[in-house]
Short mmCIF file of C-alpha atoms in Angstrom, two decimals:
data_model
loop_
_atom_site.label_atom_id
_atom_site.label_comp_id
_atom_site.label_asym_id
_atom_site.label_seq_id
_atom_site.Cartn_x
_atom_site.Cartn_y
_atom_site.Cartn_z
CA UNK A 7 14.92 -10.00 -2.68
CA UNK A 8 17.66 -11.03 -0.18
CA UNK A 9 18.17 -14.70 -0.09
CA UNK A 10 20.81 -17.27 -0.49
CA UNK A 11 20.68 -19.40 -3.51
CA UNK A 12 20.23 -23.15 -2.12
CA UNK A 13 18.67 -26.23 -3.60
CA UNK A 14 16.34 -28.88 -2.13
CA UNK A 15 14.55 -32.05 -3.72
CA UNK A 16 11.60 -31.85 -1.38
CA UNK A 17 8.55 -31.55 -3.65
CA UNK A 18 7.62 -28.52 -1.27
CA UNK A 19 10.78 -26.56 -2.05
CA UNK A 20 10.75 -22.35 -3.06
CA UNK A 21 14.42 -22.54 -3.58
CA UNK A 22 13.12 -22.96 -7.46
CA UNK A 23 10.80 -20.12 -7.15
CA UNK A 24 12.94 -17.54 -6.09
CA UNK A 25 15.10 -18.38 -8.77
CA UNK A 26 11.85 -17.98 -11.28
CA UNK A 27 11.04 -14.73 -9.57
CA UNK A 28 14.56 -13.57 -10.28
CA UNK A 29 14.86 -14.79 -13.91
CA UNK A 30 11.72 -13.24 -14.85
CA UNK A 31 12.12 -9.78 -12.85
CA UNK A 32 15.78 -10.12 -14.53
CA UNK A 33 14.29 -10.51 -18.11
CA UNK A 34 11.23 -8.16 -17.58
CA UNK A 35 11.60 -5.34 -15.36
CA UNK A 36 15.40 -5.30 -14.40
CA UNK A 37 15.27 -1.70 -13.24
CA UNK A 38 12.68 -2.51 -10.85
CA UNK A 39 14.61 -5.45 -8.49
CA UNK A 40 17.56 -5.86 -6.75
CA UNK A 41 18.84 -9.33 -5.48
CA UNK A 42 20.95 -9.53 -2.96
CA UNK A 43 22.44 -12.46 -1.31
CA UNK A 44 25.06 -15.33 -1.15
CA UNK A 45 25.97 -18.07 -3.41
CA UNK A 46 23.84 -17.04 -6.84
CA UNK A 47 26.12 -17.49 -9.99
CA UNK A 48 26.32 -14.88 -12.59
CA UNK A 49 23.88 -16.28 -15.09
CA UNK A 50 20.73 -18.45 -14.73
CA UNK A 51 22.61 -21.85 -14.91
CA UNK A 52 21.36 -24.98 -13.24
CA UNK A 53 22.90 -25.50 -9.33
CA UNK A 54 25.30 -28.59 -10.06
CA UNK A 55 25.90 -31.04 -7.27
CA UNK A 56 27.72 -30.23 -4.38
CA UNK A 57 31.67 -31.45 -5.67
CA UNK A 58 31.05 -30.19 -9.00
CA UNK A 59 30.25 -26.81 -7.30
CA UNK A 60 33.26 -27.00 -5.42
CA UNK A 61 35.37 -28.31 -8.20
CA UNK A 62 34.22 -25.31 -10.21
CA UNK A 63 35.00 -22.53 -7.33
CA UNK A 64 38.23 -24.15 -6.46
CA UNK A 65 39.49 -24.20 -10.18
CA UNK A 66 38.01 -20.82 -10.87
CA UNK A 67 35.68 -21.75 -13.54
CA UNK A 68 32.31 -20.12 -12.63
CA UNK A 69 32.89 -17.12 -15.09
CA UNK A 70 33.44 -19.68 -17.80
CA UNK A 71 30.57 -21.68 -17.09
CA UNK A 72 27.79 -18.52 -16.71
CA UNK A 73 29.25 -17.79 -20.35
CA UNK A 74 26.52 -21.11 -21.57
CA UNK A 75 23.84 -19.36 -19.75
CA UNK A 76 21.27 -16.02 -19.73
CA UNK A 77 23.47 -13.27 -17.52
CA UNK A 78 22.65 -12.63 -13.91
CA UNK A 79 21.83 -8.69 -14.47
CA UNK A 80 20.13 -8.21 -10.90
CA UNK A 81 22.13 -10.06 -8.50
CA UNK A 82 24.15 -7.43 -6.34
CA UNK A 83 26.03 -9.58 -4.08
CA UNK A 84 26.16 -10.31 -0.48
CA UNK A 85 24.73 -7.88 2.49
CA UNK A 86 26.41 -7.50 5.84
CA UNK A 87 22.68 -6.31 7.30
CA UNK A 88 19.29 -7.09 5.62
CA UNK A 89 17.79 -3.99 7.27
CA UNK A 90 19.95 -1.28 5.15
CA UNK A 91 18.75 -2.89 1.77
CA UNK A 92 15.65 -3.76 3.00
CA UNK A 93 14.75 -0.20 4.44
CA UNK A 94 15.79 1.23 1.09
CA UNK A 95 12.98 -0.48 -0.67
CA UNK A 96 9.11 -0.20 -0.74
CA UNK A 97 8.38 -4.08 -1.54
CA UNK A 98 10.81 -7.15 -1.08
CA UNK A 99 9.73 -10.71 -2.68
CA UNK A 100 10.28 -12.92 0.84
CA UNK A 101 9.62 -16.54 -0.04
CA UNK A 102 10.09 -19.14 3.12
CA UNK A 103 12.71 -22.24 2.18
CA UNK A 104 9.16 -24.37 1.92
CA UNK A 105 5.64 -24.25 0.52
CA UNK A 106 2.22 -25.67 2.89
CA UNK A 107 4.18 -26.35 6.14
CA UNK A 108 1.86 -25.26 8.65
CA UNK A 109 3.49 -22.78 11.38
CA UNK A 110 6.66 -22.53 9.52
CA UNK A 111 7.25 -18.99 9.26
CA UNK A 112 11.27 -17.70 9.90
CA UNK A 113 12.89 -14.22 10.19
CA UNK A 114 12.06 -13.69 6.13
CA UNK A 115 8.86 -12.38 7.10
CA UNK A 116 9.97 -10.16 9.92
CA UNK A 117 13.02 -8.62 8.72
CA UNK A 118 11.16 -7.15 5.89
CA UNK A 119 8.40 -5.42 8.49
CA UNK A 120 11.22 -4.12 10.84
CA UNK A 121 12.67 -2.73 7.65
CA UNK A 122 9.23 -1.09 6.48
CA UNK A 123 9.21 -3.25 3.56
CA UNK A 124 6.11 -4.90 2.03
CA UNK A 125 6.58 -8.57 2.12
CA UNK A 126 5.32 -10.21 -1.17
CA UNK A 127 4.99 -13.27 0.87
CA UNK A 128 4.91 -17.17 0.22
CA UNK A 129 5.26 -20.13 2.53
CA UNK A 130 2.91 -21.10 5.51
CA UNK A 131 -0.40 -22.61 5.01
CA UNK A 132 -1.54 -20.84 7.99
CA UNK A 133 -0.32 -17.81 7.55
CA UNK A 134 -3.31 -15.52 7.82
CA UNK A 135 -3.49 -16.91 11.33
CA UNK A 136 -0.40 -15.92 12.55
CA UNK A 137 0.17 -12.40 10.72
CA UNK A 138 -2.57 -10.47 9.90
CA UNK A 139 -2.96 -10.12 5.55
CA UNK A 140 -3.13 -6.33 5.87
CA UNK A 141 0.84 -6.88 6.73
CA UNK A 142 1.67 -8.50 3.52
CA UNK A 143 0.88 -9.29 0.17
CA UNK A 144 0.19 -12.77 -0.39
CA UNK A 145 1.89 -14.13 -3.30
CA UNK A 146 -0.83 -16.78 -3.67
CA UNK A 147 -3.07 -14.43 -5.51
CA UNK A 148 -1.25 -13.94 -8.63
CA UNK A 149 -1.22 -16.04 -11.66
CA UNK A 150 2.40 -14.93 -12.55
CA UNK A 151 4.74 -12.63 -11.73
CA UNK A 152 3.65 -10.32 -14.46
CA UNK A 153 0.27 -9.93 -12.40
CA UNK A 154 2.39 -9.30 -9.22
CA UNK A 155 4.38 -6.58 -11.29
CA UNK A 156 1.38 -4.83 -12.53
CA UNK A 157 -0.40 -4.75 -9.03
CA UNK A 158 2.83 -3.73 -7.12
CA UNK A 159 2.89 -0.99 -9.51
CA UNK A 160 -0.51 0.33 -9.20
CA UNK A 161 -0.60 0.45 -5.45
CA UNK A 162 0.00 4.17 -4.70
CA UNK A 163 1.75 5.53 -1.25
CA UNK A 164 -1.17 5.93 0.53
CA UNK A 165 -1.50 2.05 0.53
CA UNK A 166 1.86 1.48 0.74
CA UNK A 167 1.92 3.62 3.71
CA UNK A 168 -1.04 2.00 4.96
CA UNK A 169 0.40 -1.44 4.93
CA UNK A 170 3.49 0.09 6.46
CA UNK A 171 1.29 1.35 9.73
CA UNK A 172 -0.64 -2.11 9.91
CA UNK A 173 2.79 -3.95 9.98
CA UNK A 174 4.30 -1.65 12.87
CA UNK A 175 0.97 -1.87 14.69
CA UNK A 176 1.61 -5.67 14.57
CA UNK A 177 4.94 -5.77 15.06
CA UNK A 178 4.27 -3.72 18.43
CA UNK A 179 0.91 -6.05 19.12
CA UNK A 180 1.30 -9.00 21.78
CA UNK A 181 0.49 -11.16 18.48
CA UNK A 182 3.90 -9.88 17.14
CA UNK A 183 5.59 -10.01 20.38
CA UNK A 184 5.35 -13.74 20.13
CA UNK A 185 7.93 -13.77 17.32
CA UNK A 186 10.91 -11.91 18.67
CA UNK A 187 13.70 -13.30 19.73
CA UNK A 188 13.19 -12.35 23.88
CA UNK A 189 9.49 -14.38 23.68
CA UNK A 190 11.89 -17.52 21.97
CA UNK A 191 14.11 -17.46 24.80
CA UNK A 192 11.91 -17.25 27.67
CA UNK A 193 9.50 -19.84 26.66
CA UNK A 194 12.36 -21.81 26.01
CA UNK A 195 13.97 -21.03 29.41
CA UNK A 196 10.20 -21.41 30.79
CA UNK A 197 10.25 -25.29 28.81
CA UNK A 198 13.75 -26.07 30.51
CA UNK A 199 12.60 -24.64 34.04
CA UNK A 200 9.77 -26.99 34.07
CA UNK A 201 11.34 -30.15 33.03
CA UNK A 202 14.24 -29.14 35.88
#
């Protein structure tokens, strides 16, 4: 997983749930996951408030606190390009910043299909209508993480391979054009054009 560790109070956050994913891949199959990404302390302590968290960086007092908490054994640190981890891995949990918001869908998704990387996806309501499920797995159908674990694990590389194909063929599609970066631009030169 690649992804910066961030709290919210909305009651639709997935901040939380990557940090569940993480604790429980950390406690039950560490060998298996990597996390990657800035901002996570070194054990599984509670996010403080904003000045105590810069109160605690700026007096050098992180180590001291993670001692009061379970140890951080996955967390690998920053990345200078998603793509190099990403490529080197056959699944990636990819969890949007929300739950239910209908069309929100950001670069999470994307990065891990450029990479070749399965997306265990979570986030848009809609997503089946924008990305077709053959291009993901959709964390929605698991009971825990321990169910995710055990079907990631019996998925042999023929599938794998198979889901690979589906998300190129997507990624090249019209339907996947619409999420790049160029298709962004021009309709938003095309929006600015018009009102001109």
């Amino acid at each position: 997983m690649i992804a910066g560790f961030k709290t919210s109070a909305h009651p639709n956050e997935l901040y939380s749930e990557r940090v569940r994913a993480t604790r429980w891949f950390a406690e039950n199959q560490p060998d298996d996951f990597e996390l990657h990404g800035f901002g996570w302390p070194g054990s599984f302590r509670p996010r403080f408030n904003r000045y105590l968290e810069l109160l605690l960086a700026k007096a050098r007092l992180n180590h001291f606190v993670d001692l009061f908490f379970p140890k951080n054994t996955v967390y690998r640190g920053p990345v200078k390009r998603k793509r190099d981890i990403l490529s080197q891995f056959r699944f990636a949990i990819c969890f949007e910043n929300c739950l239910e918001e209908e069309g929100y869908l950001t670069e999470k998704l994307f990065d891990c299909m450029g990479a070749g990387c399965v997306p265990v996806y979570r986030g848009a309501r809609n997503i089946r209508s924008l990305v077709p499920d053959d291009c993901y797995i959709d964390m929605q159908k698991f009971r825990s993480y321990g169910d995710l674990y055990a079907y990631l694990n019996s998925l042999d590389k023929a599938t794998v391979r198979t889901y690979q194909v589906k998300m190129k063929e997507f990624m090249n599609s019209q339907r996947g054009m619409n999420f790049t970066p160029a298709y962004f631009a021009r309709t938003l030169a095309d929006y600015v054009r018009d009102d001109i």
